[in-house]
XYZ file of C-alpha atoms in Angstrom:
633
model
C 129.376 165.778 -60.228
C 128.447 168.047 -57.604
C 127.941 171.676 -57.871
C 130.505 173.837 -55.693
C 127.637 175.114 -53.343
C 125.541 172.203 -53.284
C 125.115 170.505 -50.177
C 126.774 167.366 -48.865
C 125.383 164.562 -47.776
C 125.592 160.988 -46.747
C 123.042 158.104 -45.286
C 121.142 158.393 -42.287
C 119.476 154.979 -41.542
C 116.613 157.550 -40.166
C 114.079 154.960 -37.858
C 110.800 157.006 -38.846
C 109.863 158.953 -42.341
C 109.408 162.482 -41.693
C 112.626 165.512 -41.234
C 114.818 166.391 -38.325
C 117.061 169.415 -37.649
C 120.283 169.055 -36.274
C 122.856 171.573 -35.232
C 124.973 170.863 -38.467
C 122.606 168.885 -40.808
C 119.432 167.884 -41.687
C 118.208 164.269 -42.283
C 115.139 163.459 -44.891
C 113.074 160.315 -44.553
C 110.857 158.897 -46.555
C 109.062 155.469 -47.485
C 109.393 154.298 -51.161
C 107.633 150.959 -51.967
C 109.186 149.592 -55.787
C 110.585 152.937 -57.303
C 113.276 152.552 -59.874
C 114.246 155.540 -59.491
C 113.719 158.410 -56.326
C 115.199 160.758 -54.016
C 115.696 164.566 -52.550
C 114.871 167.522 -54.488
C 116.052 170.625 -52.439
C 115.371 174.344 -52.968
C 117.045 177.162 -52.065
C 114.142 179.703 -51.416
C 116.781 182.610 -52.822
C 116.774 182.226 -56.139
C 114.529 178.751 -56.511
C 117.790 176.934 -57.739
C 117.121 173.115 -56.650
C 119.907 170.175 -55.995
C 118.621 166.832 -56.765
C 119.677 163.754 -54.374
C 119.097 160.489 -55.612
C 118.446 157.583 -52.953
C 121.132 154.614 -54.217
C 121.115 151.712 -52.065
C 123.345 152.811 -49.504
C 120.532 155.072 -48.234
C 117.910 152.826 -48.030
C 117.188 150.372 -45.255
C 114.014 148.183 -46.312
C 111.632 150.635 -47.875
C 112.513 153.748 -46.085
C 115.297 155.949 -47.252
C 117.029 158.683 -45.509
C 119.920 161.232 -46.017
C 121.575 163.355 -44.247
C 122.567 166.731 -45.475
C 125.020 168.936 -44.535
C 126.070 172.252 -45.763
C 122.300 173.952 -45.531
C 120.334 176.571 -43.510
C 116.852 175.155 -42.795
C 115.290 178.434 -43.059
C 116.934 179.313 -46.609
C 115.411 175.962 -48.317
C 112.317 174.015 -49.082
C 112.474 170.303 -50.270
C 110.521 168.014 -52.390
C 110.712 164.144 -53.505
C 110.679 162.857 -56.585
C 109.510 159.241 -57.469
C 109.941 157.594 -60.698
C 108.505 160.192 -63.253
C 106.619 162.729 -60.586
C 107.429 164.683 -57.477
C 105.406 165.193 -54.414
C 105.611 166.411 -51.225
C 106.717 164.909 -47.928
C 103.509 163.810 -46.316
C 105.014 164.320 -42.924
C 105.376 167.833 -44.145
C 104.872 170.424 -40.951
C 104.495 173.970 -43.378
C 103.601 173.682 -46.981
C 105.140 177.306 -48.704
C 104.702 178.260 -52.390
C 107.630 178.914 -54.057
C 108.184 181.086 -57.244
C 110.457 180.140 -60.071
C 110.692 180.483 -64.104
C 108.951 177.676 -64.664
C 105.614 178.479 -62.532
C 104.518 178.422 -58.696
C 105.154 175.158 -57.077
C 104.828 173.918 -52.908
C 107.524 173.182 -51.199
C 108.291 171.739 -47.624
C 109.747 173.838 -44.772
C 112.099 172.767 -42.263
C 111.964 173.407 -38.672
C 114.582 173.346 -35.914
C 114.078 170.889 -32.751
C 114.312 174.168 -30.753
C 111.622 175.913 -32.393
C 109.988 178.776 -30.217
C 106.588 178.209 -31.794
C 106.596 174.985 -29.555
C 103.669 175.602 -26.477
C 104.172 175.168 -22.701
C 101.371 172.844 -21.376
C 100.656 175.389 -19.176
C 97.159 175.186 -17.850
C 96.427 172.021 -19.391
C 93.628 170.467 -16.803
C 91.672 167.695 -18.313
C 88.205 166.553 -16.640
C 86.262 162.933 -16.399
C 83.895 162.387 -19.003
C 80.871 163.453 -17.111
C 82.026 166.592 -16.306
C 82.941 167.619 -20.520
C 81.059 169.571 -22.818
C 82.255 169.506 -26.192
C 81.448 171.952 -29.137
C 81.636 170.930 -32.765
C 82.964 173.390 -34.844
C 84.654 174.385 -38.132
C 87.814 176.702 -37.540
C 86.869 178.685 -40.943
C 83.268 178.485 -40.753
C 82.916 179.585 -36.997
C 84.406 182.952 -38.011
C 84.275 183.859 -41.562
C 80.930 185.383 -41.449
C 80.835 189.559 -41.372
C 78.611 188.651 -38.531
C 81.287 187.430 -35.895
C 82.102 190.300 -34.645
C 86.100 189.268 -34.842
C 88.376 192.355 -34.990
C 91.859 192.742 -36.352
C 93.010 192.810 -40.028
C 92.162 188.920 -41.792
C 91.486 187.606 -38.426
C 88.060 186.181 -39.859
C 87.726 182.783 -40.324
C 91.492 181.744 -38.724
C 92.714 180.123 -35.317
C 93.762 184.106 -34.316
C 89.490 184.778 -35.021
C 88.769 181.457 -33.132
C 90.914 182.445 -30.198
C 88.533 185.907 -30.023
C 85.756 183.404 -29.090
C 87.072 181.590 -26.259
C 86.020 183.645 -23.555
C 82.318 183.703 -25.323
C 82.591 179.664 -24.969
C 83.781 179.795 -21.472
C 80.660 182.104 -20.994
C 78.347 179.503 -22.383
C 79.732 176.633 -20.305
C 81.588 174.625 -22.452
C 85.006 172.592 -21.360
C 86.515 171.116 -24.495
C 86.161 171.921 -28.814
C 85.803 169.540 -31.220
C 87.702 170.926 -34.332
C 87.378 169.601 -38.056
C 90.167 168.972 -39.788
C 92.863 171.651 -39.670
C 95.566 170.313 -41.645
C 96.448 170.524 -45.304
C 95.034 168.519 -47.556
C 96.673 166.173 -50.372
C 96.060 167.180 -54.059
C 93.507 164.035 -55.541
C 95.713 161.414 -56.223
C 97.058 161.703 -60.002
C 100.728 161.607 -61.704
C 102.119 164.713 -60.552
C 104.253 166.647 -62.953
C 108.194 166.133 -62.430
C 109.630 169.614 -63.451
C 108.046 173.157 -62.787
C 106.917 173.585 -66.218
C 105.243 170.445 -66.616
C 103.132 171.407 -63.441
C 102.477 174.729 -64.727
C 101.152 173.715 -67.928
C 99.135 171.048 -65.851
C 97.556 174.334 -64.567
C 97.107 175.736 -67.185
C 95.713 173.158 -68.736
C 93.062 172.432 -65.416
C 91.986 176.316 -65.661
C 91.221 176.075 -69.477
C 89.182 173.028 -68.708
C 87.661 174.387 -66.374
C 86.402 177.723 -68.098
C 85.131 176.219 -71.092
C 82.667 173.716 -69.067
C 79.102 173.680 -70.458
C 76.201 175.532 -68.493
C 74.951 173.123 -65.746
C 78.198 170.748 -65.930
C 79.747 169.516 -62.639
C 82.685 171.729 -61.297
C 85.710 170.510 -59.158
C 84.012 171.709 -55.543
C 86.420 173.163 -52.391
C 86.299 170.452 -50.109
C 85.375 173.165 -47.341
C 85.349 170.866 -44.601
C 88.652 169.161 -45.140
C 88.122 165.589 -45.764
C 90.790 163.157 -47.208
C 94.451 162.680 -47.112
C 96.582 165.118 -45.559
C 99.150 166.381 -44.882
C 98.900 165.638 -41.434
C 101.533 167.423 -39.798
C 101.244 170.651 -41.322
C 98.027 173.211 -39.935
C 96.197 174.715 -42.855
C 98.069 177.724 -44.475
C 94.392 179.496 -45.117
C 93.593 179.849 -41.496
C 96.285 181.418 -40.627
C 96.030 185.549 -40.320
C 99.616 185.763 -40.303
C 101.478 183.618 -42.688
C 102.527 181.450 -39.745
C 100.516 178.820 -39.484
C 102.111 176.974 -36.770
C 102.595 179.149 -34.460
C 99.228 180.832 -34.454
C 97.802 177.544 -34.065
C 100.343 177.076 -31.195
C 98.847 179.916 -29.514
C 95.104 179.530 -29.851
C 95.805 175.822 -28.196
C 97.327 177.379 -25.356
C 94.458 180.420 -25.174
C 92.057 177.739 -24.996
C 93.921 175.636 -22.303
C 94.418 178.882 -20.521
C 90.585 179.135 -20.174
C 90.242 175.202 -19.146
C 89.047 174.273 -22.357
C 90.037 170.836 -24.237
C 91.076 170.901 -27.747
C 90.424 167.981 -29.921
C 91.196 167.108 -33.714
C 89.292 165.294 -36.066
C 92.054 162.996 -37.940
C 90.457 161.387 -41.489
C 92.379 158.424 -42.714
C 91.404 156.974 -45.844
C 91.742 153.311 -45.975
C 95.170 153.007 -47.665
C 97.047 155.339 -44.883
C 99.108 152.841 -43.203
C 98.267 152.176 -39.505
C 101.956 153.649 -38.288
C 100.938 156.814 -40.306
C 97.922 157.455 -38.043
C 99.612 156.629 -34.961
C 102.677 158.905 -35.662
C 100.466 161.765 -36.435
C 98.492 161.370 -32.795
C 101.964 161.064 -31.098
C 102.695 164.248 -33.027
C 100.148 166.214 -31.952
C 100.281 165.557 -28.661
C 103.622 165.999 -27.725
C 104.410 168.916 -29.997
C 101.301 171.245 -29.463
C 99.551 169.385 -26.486
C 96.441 168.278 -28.120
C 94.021 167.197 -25.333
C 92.029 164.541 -28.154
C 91.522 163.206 -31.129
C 88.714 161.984 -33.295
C 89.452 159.009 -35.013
C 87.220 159.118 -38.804
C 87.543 156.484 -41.436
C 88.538 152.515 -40.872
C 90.077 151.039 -37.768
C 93.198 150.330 -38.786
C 95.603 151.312 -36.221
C 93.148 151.899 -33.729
C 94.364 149.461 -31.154
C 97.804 150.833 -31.041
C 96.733 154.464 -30.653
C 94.076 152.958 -27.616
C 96.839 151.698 -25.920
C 99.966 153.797 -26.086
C 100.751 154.542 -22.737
C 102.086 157.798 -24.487
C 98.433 158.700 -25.299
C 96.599 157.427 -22.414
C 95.855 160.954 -21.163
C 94.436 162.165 -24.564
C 90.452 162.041 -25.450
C 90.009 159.585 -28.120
C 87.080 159.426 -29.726
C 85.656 156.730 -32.263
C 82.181 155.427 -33.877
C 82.450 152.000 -32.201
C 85.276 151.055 -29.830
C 85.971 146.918 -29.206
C 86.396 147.166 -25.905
C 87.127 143.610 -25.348
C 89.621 143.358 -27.303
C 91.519 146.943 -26.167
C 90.612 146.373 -22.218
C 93.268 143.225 -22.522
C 96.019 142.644 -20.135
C 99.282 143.622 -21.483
C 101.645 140.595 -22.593
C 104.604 142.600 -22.591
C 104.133 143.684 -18.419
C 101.782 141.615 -16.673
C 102.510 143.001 -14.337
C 100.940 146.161 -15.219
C 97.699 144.446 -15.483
C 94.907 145.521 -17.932
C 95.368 148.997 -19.834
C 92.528 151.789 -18.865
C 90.254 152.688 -21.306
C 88.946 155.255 -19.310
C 90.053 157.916 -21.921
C 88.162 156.345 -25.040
C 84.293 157.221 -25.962
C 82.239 156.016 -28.328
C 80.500 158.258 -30.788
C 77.186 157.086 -32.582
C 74.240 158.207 -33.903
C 72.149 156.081 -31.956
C 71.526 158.092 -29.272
C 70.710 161.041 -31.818
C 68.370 159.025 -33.455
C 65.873 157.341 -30.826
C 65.742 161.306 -29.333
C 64.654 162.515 -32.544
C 62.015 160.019 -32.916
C 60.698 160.156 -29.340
C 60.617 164.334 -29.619
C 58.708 164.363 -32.862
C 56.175 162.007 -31.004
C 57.061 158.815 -32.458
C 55.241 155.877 -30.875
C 57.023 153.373 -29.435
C 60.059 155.146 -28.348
C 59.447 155.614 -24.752
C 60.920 152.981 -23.082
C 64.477 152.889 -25.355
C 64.812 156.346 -24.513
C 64.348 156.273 -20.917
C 66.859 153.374 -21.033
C 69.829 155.121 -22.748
C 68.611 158.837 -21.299
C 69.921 157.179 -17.790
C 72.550 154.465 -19.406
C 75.535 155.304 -17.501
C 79.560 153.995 -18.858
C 81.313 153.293 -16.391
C 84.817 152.432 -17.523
C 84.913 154.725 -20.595
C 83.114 157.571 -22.271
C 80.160 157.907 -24.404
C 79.302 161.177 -26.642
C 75.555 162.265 -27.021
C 74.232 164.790 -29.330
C 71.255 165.281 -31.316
C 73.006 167.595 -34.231
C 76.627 167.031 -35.717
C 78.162 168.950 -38.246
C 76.940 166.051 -40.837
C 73.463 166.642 -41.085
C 70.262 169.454 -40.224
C 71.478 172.205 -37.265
C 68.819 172.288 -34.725
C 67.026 175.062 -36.659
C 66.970 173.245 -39.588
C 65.902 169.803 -37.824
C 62.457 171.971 -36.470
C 61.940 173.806 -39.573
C 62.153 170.813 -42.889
C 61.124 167.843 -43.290
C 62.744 167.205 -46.128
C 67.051 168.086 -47.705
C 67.489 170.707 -49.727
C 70.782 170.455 -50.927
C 70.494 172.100 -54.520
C 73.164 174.412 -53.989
C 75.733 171.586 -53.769
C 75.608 171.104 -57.167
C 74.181 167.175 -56.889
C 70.390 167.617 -58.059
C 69.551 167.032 -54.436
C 70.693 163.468 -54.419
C 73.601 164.527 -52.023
C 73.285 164.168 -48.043
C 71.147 161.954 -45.840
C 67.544 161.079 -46.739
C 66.568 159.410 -43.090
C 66.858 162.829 -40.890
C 63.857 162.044 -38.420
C 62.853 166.061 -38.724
C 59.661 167.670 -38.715
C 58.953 170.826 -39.452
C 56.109 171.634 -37.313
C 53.614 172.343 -39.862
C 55.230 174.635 -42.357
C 58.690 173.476 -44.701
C 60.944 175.901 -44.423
C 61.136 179.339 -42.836
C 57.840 180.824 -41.312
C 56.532 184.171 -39.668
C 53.072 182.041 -38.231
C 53.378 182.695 -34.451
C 51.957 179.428 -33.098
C 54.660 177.637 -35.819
C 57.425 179.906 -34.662
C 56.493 179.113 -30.545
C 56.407 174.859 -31.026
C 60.032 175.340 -32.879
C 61.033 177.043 -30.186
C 59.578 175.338 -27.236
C 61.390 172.073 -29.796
C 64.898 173.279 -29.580
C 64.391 173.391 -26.290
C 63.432 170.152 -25.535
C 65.868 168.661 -27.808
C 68.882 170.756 -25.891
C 67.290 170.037 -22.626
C 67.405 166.388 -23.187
C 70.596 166.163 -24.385
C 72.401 168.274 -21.923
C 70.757 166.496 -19.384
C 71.316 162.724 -20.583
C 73.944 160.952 -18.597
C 76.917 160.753 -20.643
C 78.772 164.100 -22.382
C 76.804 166.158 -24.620
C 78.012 168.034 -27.465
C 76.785 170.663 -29.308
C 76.803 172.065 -32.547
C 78.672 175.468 -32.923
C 75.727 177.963 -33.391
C 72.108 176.013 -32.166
C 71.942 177.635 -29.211
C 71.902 181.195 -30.901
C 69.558 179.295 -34.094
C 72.222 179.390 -36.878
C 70.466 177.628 -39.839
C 72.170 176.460 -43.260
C 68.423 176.568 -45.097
C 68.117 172.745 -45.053
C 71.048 172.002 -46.774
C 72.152 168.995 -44.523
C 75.232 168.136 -46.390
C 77.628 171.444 -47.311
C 80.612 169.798 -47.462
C 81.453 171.960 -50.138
C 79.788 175.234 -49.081
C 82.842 177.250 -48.222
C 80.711 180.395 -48.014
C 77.600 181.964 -45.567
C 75.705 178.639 -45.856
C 78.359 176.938 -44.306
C 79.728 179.511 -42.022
C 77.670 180.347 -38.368
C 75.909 183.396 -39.118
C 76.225 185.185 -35.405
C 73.369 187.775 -36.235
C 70.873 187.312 -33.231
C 67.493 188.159 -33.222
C 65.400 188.453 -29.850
C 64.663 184.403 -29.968
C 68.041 183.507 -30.594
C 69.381 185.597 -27.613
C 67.017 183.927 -25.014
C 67.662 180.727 -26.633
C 71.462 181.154 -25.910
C 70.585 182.469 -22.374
C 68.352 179.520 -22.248
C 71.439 177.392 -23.349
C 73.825 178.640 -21.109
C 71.543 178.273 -17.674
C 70.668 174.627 -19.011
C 74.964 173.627 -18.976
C 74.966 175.306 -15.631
C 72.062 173.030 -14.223
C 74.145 170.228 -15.227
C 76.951 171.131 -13.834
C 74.780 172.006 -10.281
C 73.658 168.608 -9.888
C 75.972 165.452 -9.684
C 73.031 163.117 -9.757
C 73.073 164.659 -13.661
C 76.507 163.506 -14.792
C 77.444 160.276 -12.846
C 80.273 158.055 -13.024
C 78.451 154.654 -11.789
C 75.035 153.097 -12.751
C 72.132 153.803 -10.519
C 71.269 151.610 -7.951
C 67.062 151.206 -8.629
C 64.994 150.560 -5.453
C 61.133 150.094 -5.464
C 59.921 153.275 -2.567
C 60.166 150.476 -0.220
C 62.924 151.496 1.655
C 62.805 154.535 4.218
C 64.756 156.486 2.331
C 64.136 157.207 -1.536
C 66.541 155.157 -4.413
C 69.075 156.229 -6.366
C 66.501 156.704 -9.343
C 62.854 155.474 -9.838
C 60.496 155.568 -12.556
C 56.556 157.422 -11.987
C 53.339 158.013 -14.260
C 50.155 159.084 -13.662
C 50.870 157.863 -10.456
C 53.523 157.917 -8.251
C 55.559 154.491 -9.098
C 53.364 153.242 -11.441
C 55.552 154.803 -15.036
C 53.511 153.377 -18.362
C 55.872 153.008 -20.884
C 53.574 150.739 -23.248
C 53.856 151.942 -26.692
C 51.510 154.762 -27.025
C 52.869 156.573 -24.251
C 54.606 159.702 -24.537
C 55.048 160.823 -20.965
C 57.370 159.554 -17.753
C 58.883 161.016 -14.729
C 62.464 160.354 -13.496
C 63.614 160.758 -9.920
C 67.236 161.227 -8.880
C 68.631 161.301 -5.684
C 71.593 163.568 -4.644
C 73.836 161.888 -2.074
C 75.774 165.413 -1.283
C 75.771 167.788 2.118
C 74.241 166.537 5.048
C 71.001 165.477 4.039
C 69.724 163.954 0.505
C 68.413 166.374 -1.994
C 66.020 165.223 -5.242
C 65.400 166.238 -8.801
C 62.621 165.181 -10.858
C 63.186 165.085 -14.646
C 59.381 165.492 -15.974
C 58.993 164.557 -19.875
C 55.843 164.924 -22.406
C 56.167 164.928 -25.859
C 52.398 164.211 -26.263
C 50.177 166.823 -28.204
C 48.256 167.383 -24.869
C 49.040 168.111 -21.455
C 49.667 165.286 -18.907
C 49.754 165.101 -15.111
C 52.350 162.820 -13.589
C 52.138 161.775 -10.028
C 55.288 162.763 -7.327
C 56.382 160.855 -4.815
C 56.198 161.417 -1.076
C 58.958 163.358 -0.029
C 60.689 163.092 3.146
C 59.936 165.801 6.185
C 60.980 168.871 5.487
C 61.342 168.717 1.714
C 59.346 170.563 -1.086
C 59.212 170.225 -5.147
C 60.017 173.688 -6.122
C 60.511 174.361 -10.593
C 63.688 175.152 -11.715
C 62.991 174.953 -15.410
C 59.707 174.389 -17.958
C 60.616 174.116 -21.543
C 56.869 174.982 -22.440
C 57.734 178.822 -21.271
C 59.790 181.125 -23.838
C 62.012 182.416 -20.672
C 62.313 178.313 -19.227
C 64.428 179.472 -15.809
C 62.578 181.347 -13.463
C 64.485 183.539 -11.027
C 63.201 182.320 -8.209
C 61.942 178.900 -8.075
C 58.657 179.000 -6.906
C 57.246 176.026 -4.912
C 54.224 173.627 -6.321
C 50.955 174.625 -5.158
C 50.461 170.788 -4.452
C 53.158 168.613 -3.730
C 51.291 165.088 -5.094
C 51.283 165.842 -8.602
C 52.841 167.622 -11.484
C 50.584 169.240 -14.691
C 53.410 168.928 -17.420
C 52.507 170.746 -20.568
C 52.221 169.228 -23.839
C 55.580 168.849 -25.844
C 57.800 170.301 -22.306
C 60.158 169.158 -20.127
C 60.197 170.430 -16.505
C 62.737 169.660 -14.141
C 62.136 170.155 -10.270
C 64.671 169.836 -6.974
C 63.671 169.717 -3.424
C 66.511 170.156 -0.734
C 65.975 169.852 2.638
C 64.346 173.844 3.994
C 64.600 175.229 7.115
């Protein structure tokens, strides 16, 4: 029997799980897979009284049920589901709430109206070609909790409002897109959940009680700070909000940033068992309903192929460990006529390219010639990512200053985190006041932001190494929702030239074509009249030696732009001495002139001065120097 005000309703046959608002009802979908019994639970958000609707058989349609309800105000309710002997929420949920009543505090689902103001214009949305990105990694909490950030404005710290305060500080520094980690809710662990209100609360109580009388030394439950595992997928995190609206404050730092030409991209985690129509309704969602320029696919591959290919998508970044090419660049069976999908807007994103530059900075032998060959790789039909530091792993303090994890903090005896980090510490473990220590860390960073930002391909940096942000060797704080794991934006006197350092380095890039090309070279042997695309020099000019104790090479480029040709010269030594590298003839009229030395603590002079000879190049030990020579006057 139904209660007097209780709401109406009848079935939907909804074609996708998730809510939608009409002018006079509201219809619920969900999937059910073998439940005896489930259905509705709504809530009026008055007085917490709740209306349970069962789903009979004349609301189902295979194994997704839907109802439509009439006779409610979607901003007066919240709404749960029950299953069997537990209730949960929808996980196409867009605003998780917690709702009061006598029984405890439960969540509850909020409903949202198609014609929703917090919806953003695309305005200013401009995306750019792979070789032209630069992305920044970064944690929406972490980048702004610290007392250090400087963010105004009352519990702006540590939210999308505080990460909108920072935009014009990344414009600054010369980046074009952000990499965020996850922002959306996260699922409870996966467990019976309670069916009534008091059931949960005493399941509460009961976790709290446990909890307090744990033994010295015994594991804790940990905050899973950077937001790992099933979500809610639809709904932006409640806690980085600084005023109680999530969704529309994320709304607006996405359009701040695309205001300022910068790309925003999500990290999306699906665990194995999240169904492969899951993940691609979730992309769809974020694209179309707050204009997300990317995402980045983490966990299996399930699904991957029908994200890659949604014509729907095929503007939006997508980013993924390994892409199968072969088998996404296919022609189309349904429109052959259409011919073969692009894949222009997928990149892969590995650690191999972080890996072989570690190795080949520290000095490894051996490493030479692999890193040459991938420093120049160019993809031409899609992207690739490089980086040297990620948010799993050492920052690019911590990768010059331990050799070794120390992860104590995280509560694992150590045994957390990577092992294999390919990091030396330049003498000394840990921090160190020793001047000549301090200077090779430096003139390290350096290098190992020069040759990133300088690779063909897009770089990407970690929020904070360019200003020397350092988590103490912890290379795993997952769990560290606190100043280990937030950027600490103190700067001392190195970390401000090593931002200034940072910034001129992006703006070299983005000076010289030759440094972010869209085709491979075309190699030549300083035959022809006029100098090749690229070419490869040692001790002497054309003759490179890249046997496997040699540390040391010299890359030519030529720039095809203007009237005449113009030349840079990518000079590399991570030898422990000094090495001279011979330069090729130029053409009349030309002259090498410096434009950076990673060897000097101030690496950009102001005014390029030209080589005193024009044969040969001293390159100091552990440095990379870059020249240009344009045609003078």
């Amino acid at each position: 029997m139904r209660d007097s005000d209780s709401p109406m309703t009848s079935p939907a046959y909804a074609l996708l799980p998730g809510t939608i608002v009409q002018s006079d009802s509201v219809i619920f979908s969900a999937v059910f897979h073998d439940a005896a019994e489930c259905g509705l639970i709504l809530y009026r958000l008055s007085d917490a009284k709740l209306f349970r609707i069962p789903f009979t058989d004349e609301f189902r349609f295979g194994d997704l049920c839907s109802v439509s309800v009439r006779g409610i105000k979607p901003s007066e309710w919240g709404y749960r589901y029950y299953r069997d002997d537990f209730t949960f929420l929808d996980p196409y949920v867009r605003e998780i709430r917690k709702l009061k009543t006598k029984e405890g505090e439960i969540e509850v689902g909020m409903l949202f109206p198609r014609d929703e103001t917090v919806l953003p214009a695309c305005r200013s949305r401009k995306l750019s070609p792979w070789q032209d990105k630069v992305i920044c990694c970064l944690h929406v909490k972490g980048y702004t909790a610290s007392r250090t950030s400087g963010v105004t404005g009352r519990g702006a710290r540590g939210t999308y409002a505080g990460l909108t305060q920072k935009i014009p500080y990344l414009k600054e520094l010369g980046i074009t897109a952000v990499e965020l980690l996850p922002i959306y809710e996260l699922r409870p662990p996966v467990r019976r959940q309670p069916r009534t209100a008091s059931a949960a609360a005493a399941a509460a109580a009961e976790t709290v009680a446990k909890s307090s009388a744990a033994a010295p030394g015994e594991t804790k439950e940990k905050t899973n700070y950077w937001g790992f595992g099933e979500g809610y997928y639809c709904a932006p995190k409640r806690s980085f909000s600084s005023t109680g609206d999530p969704q529309k404050e994320f709304a607006d730092m996405v359009c701040a940033f695309h205001d300022a030409g910068i790309e925003v991209y999500l990290q999306l985690y699906f665990p194995d068992h999240v169904p492969p129509q899951t993940r691609h309704d979730v992309a769809r969602f974020y694209a179309t309903r707050y204009c997300i320029d990317g995402f980045h696919l983490k966990g299996s591959d399930a699904g991957l192929s029908a994200i890659a290919n949604d014509p729907l998508l095929a503007d939006r970044a997508i980013l993924y460990y390994d892409f199968p090419y072969q088998e996404l660049h296919r022609e189309s069976p349904e429109y052959p006529e259409a011919g073969k999908p692009s894949v222009a807007h997928l990149a892969s994103f590995n650690d191999s390219y972080r890996d072989l530059l570690r190795r080949f900075v520290k000095g490894d032998d051996e490493t030479l010639r692999d890193f040459i060959r991938e420093f120049i790789s160019v993809s031409e039909d899609h992207g690739r990512v490089r980086y040297v530091t990620n948010y799993e792993g050492f920052t690019l303090a911590d990768l010059v200053s331990y050799n070794w994890k120390h992860n104590e903090a995280n509560g694992e005896e150590n045994r957390d985190g990577a092992d294999r980090n390919l990091s030396w510490n330049c003498g000394v473990e840990g921090k160190s006041r020793k001047k000549e220590i301090t200077a090779l860390r430096l003139r390290q960073m350096r290098n190992f932001l020069a040759l990133t930002v300088l690779a063909q391909g897009t770089p990407m940096l970690l929020a904070g190494d360019e200003f020397l942000n350092s988590q103490d060797g912890n290379n795993n704080p997952w769990c560290q929702d606190n100043e280990t794991g937030y950027v600490n934006w103190h700067k001392s006197a190195d970390a401000l030239k090593m931002q200034e350092f940072t910034k001129q380095l992006l703006a070299l890039r983005q000076s010289h074509a030759a440094l972010r090309r869209s085709k491979t070279f075309a190699f030549g042997s300083g035959q022809d009249a006029a100098l090749p695309e690229i070419s490869f020099h040692g001790k002497e000019a054309w003759k490179p030696d890249f046997g496997s104790r040699s540390h040391c090479a010299g890359i030519l480029l030529r720039e095809d732009q203007g009237e005449a040709p113009s030349y840079l010269f990518v000079a590399v030594n991570m030898y422990w001495q000094r090495e001279e590298l011979g330069l090729p003839m130029l053409p009349q009229g030309y002259v090498w002139r410096t434009v950076m030395d990673t060897f000097l603590p101030e690496p950009f002079p102001a005014e390029p001065a030209p080589l005193t000879q024009q044969q040969h190049v001293l390159v100091r030990e552990r440095s990379v120097q870059v020249l240009t020579a344009c045609k003078e006057a």
